[in-house]
Short mmCIF file of C-alpha atoms in Angstrom, two decimals:
data_model
loop_
_atom_site.label_atom_id
_atom_site.label_comp_id
_atom_site.label_asym_id
_atom_site.label_seq_id
_atom_site.Cartn_x
_atom_site.Cartn_y
_atom_site.Cartn_z
CA UNK A 2 59.52 130.72 26.93
CA UNK A 3 58.80 131.30 30.64
CA UNK A 4 61.65 132.73 33.25
CA UNK A 5 63.65 130.18 34.84
CA UNK A 6 63.64 130.81 38.25
CA UNK A 7 67.07 130.39 40.46
CA UNK A 8 67.61 127.94 42.62
CA UNK A 9 68.37 130.52 45.22
CA UNK A 10 65.56 133.13 45.36
CA UNK A 11 68.88 136.16 45.49
CA UNK A 12 68.11 138.40 48.53
CA UNK A 13 66.57 142.12 48.52
CA UNK A 14 67.85 144.73 46.48
CA UNK A 15 69.96 147.55 47.66
CA UNK A 16 71.48 150.18 46.45
CA UNK A 17 73.16 152.47 49.03
CA UNK A 18 75.83 154.84 48.88
CA UNK A 19 78.99 153.66 49.73
CA UNK A 20 80.82 154.31 53.15
CA UNK A 21 83.73 156.21 52.85
CA UNK A 22 84.96 154.07 55.25
CA UNK A 23 84.52 150.36 55.93
CA UNK A 24 84.15 147.91 58.47
CA UNK A 25 86.33 144.08 58.82
CA UNK A 26 86.36 141.10 62.00
CA UNK A 27 89.71 141.74 62.58
CA UNK A 28 89.57 137.55 62.13
CA UNK A 29 88.31 138.07 58.00
CA UNK A 30 91.40 140.75 58.14
CA UNK A 31 94.23 137.97 59.19
CA UNK A 32 93.07 135.08 57.46
CA UNK A 33 94.99 133.63 54.32
CA UNK A 34 93.83 134.66 50.73
CA UNK A 35 95.58 135.86 48.11
CA UNK A 36 94.37 137.69 44.87
CA UNK A 37 95.83 141.11 42.84
CA UNK A 38 95.74 144.16 43.98
CA UNK A 39 93.12 145.39 42.12
CA UNK A 40 90.34 142.30 43.38
CA UNK A 41 91.00 143.07 46.77
CA UNK A 42 90.14 147.00 46.53
CA UNK A 43 86.85 145.43 44.85
CA UNK A 44 86.52 143.55 47.87
CA UNK A 45 86.88 146.24 50.00
CA UNK A 46 84.49 148.11 47.91
CA UNK A 47 81.94 146.18 48.12
CA UNK A 48 82.44 146.03 52.02
CA UNK A 49 81.80 149.34 51.93
CA UNK A 50 78.08 149.27 50.26
CA UNK A 51 77.26 147.99 53.68
CA UNK A 52 75.54 149.97 55.82
CA UNK A 53 73.59 148.78 59.93
CA UNK A 54 71.56 145.77 58.37
CA UNK A 55 70.86 142.83 60.17
CA UNK A 56 70.65 140.02 56.97
CA UNK A 57 72.81 140.73 53.71
CA UNK A 58 71.42 142.30 50.26
CA UNK A 59 71.91 141.72 46.98
CA UNK A 60 73.87 145.04 46.56
CA UNK A 61 73.87 147.51 43.37
CA UNK A 62 76.03 149.70 42.75
CA UNK A 63 76.74 151.82 39.04
CA UNK A 64 80.30 151.26 37.62
CA UNK A 65 80.76 154.93 37.98
CA UNK A 66 80.75 154.83 41.53
CA UNK A 67 82.88 151.96 41.65
CA UNK A 68 86.09 153.96 39.52
CA UNK A 69 85.35 156.56 41.60
CA UNK A 70 86.37 154.28 44.72
CA UNK A 71 89.45 152.51 42.53
CA UNK A 72 90.96 155.74 41.64
CA UNK A 73 89.99 154.77 38.33
CA UNK A 74 88.76 157.59 35.36
CA UNK A 75 85.43 156.45 34.75
CA UNK A 76 84.73 159.46 32.19
CA UNK A 77 87.49 159.50 30.11
CA UNK A 78 88.28 155.53 29.00
CA UNK A 79 84.91 154.23 30.72
CA UNK A 80 84.66 151.20 28.67
CA UNK A 81 88.37 150.24 29.35
CA UNK A 82 87.29 150.17 33.43
CA UNK A 83 83.58 148.76 32.57
CA UNK A 84 85.54 145.56 30.23
CA UNK A 85 88.00 145.14 33.43
CA UNK A 86 85.37 145.38 35.97
CA UNK A 87 84.32 142.39 34.44
CA UNK A 88 87.03 140.19 34.41
CA UNK A 89 87.83 141.32 37.88
CA UNK A 90 85.12 140.14 39.04
CA UNK A 91 84.63 136.71 36.94
CA UNK A 92 88.08 136.40 38.42
CA UNK A 93 87.75 137.04 42.13
CA UNK A 94 84.88 134.57 42.35
CA UNK A 95 87.25 132.45 42.01
CA UNK A 96 89.39 133.31 44.47
CA UNK A 97 90.22 130.37 47.51
CA UNK A 98 89.93 132.36 51.51
CA UNK A 99 91.80 129.84 54.64
CA UNK A 100 89.13 130.15 57.84
CA UNK A 101 91.12 128.25 60.26
CA UNK A 102 88.81 126.60 63.51
CA UNK A 103 85.55 128.14 61.52
CA UNK A 104 82.46 127.93 63.61
CA UNK A 105 79.26 129.51 62.20
CA UNK A 106 76.63 127.84 64.79
CA UNK A 107 77.75 128.36 68.75
CA UNK A 108 78.44 125.12 69.82
CA UNK A 109 80.11 123.51 66.43
CA UNK A 110 83.17 121.65 66.29
CA UNK A 111 85.84 124.69 65.10
CA UNK A 112 87.00 123.29 61.55
CA UNK A 113 89.05 125.02 58.43
CA UNK A 114 87.06 125.74 55.84
CA UNK A 115 88.42 126.36 52.34
CA UNK A 116 85.82 129.12 50.68
CA UNK A 117 84.88 132.20 48.65
CA UNK A 118 84.08 135.51 49.07
CA UNK A 119 80.62 135.74 46.85
CA UNK A 120 78.06 134.79 45.84
CA UNK A 121 77.59 136.15 42.07
CA UNK A 122 78.07 139.19 39.73
CA UNK A 123 75.60 140.56 37.76
CA UNK A 124 76.15 143.39 35.11
CA UNK A 125 72.39 145.18 33.37
CA UNK A 126 72.64 145.62 30.22
CA UNK A 127 72.39 149.09 28.83
CA UNK A 128 72.77 150.46 32.72
CA UNK A 129 75.99 150.85 33.96
CA UNK A 130 75.13 149.04 37.33
CA UNK A 131 76.28 145.83 38.82
CA UNK A 132 74.43 143.84 40.97
CA UNK A 133 76.98 141.00 43.48
CA UNK A 134 75.62 138.35 46.30
CA UNK A 135 78.07 138.03 49.12
CA UNK A 136 78.70 134.59 50.70
CA UNK A 137 76.68 133.72 54.07
CA UNK A 138 79.29 132.58 56.16
CA UNK A 139 81.00 136.31 55.97
CA UNK A 140 77.53 137.84 58.02
CA UNK A 141 79.55 137.46 61.14
CA UNK A 142 82.81 139.43 59.44
CA UNK A 143 80.67 141.87 58.26
CA UNK A 144 77.74 142.56 60.00
CA UNK A 145 76.85 143.82 62.96
CA UNK A 146 80.46 145.02 64.19
CA UNK A 147 81.02 145.82 67.67
CA UNK A 148 84.59 145.48 68.94
CA UNK A 149 87.40 143.09 67.31
CA UNK A 150 86.98 144.47 64.25
CA UNK A 151 89.50 147.09 61.37
CA UNK A 152 88.44 150.04 59.74
CA UNK A 153 89.88 151.12 56.06
CA UNK A 154 89.68 154.19 54.63
CA UNK A 155 88.30 153.43 50.90
CA UNK A 156 90.77 156.45 49.12
CA UNK A 157 93.66 155.29 50.91
CA UNK A 158 93.00 151.50 49.85
CA UNK A 159 93.13 153.01 46.35
CA UNK A 160 96.73 154.40 46.29
CA UNK A 161 98.52 150.93 47.03
CA UNK A 162 99.25 149.04 44.00
CA UNK A 163 100.18 145.52 45.44
CA UNK A 164 97.95 142.67 47.06
CA UNK A 165 101.31 142.70 49.73
CA UNK A 166 100.98 146.40 50.59
CA UNK A 167 97.61 146.15 51.33
CA UNK A 168 97.40 143.12 52.48
CA UNK A 169 99.69 144.69 55.18
CA UNK A 170 97.86 148.33 55.39
CA UNK A 171 95.27 146.02 57.23
CA UNK A 172 97.28 143.60 59.39
CA UNK A 173 99.18 147.10 60.57
CA UNK A 174 96.18 149.56 61.03
CA UNK A 175 94.24 147.43 63.57
CA UNK A 176 96.89 148.39 66.10
CA UNK A 177 97.24 152.16 64.76
CA UNK A 178 97.52 153.42 68.31
CA UNK A 179 99.84 151.67 69.32
CA UNK A 180 102.31 151.57 66.48
CA UNK A 181 103.86 148.02 66.80
CA UNK A 182 103.12 144.90 65.21
CA UNK A 183 104.55 141.32 66.51
CA UNK A 184 103.95 138.55 63.92
CA UNK A 185 106.21 134.81 64.54
CA UNK A 186 106.90 134.20 60.92
CA UNK A 187 104.25 131.49 60.17
CA UNK A 188 101.56 133.49 61.14
CA UNK A 189 102.65 136.82 58.98
CA UNK A 190 103.35 133.86 55.78
CA UNK A 191 99.41 132.44 56.59
CA UNK A 192 97.91 136.34 56.91
CA UNK A 193 99.87 137.70 53.85
CA UNK A 194 98.73 134.89 51.65
CA UNK A 195 102.16 132.91 51.10
CA UNK A 196 102.41 129.38 50.86
CA UNK A 197 104.22 126.94 52.86
CA UNK A 198 106.71 126.29 49.66
CA UNK A 199 106.23 130.11 48.69
CA UNK A 200 109.37 131.89 49.22
CA UNK A 201 110.85 129.77 51.04
CA UNK A 202 114.79 131.37 52.51
CA UNK A 203 113.92 134.20 54.35
CA UNK A 204 115.58 136.74 52.14
CA UNK A 205 113.42 135.89 49.17
CA UNK A 206 110.41 136.46 51.30
CA UNK A 207 111.96 139.39 52.16
CA UNK A 208 112.77 141.23 49.39
CA UNK A 209 109.55 140.07 47.16
CA UNK A 210 107.35 140.70 50.16
CA UNK A 211 108.33 142.56 53.33
CA UNK A 212 110.55 145.42 51.11
CA UNK A 213 108.18 145.07 48.88
CA UNK A 214 104.99 146.17 50.80
CA UNK A 215 107.02 148.31 52.77
CA UNK A 216 107.50 150.64 49.89
CA UNK A 217 104.27 150.23 48.54
CA UNK A 218 103.13 151.69 51.62
CA UNK A 219 106.36 154.48 51.55
CA UNK A 220 105.50 155.47 47.71
CA UNK A 221 101.58 155.45 48.19
CA UNK A 222 102.34 158.14 51.70
CA UNK A 223 99.85 156.21 53.63
CA UNK A 224 102.42 154.16 56.52
CA UNK A 225 105.96 154.65 57.19
CA UNK A 226 107.12 150.60 58.40
CA UNK A 227 110.55 149.14 59.80
CA UNK A 228 110.84 145.77 60.60
CA UNK A 229 112.47 144.41 63.53
CA UNK A 230 113.56 141.09 63.02
CA UNK A 231 114.10 138.68 66.40
CA UNK A 232 115.76 135.69 65.72
CA UNK A 233 116.29 132.41 67.22
CA UNK A 234 119.83 131.05 66.28
CA UNK A 235 119.71 132.01 62.95
CA UNK A 236 116.30 131.68 61.98
CA UNK A 237 113.65 134.47 62.17
CA UNK A 238 111.49 133.58 63.82
CA UNK A 239 109.40 136.45 64.06
CA UNK A 240 109.01 140.17 62.51
CA UNK A 241 107.84 143.06 64.48
CA UNK A 242 107.26 145.52 62.62
CA UNK A 243 106.80 149.94 64.09
CA UNK A 244 104.85 152.73 61.81
CA UNK A 245 103.29 155.74 61.98
CA UNK A 246 101.79 157.93 59.19
CA UNK A 247 104.38 160.22 57.54
CA UNK A 248 104.83 163.61 59.53
CA UNK A 249 103.66 162.37 62.78
CA UNK A 250 105.64 161.41 65.61
CA UNK A 251 107.51 157.51 66.25
CA UNK A 252 106.89 155.42 69.48
CA UNK A 253 108.95 154.14 70.81
CA UNK A 254 107.64 152.69 73.56
CA UNK A 255 106.61 148.73 73.48
CA UNK A 256 102.69 148.46 74.38
CA UNK A 257 101.76 146.50 77.27
CA UNK A 258 99.97 143.30 76.55
CA UNK A 259 96.90 145.67 77.94
CA UNK A 260 97.28 147.82 75.15
CA UNK A 261 98.21 145.17 72.35
CA UNK A 262 94.32 144.24 73.09
CA UNK A 263 92.47 146.64 73.22
CA UNK A 264 93.66 147.92 70.00
CA UNK A 265 92.47 145.08 68.94
CA UNK A 266 89.61 145.85 69.89
CA UNK A 267 89.70 149.33 68.27
#
């Protein structure tokens, strides 16, 4: 029987060493999606396989490399982690990301696009190796980044246990040299992947999302975060986050618009 060929040819295989720090364009960090923390860590780990290329490859990695990056002990419980990795990769293929104002080519009319992060995960039988392909729309957000991107230390990421903690860490890390960031409430809900009808009352949103994320960052000893509420009448209009690394001196100065713009270019 002849081998069947894929309708869409796969990019050439590349098996790079994972980087300790990866980078994502800020609009990708800020956009809306939701997934379990294990899947978000897997996404960041796959991004750490990207180096200086101009096109995507089919990225290959070992299960042991993934275990180390995700903070798991592959040598002690390898079959369980292997099974977990398979489940995460199957479910992450279904996760939807929302991209408002998306344009792939210059001059295109902006559109709101709903899509996925990955084309495929393939497990090489008997070799403990995985091959993964990313969606093409991610190229402007992951390749050739010169400005307006966020660096993420994969090891730090592995310390966090909740999706909201992971996502808030990414959002605040953009402004790490300033130590403050302000969101309108709709912006914050969107960037954290909270639907419009989910936790509609501030108290529930604060308890289940904001406080949960801040506690996760504190337990991981990554950031000390203080939320400051700005209200219009009785309703919360904006949330300002003051943050600093444990042991660092907190900044009191409010950043100027110029400082905020520079922070997004780091």
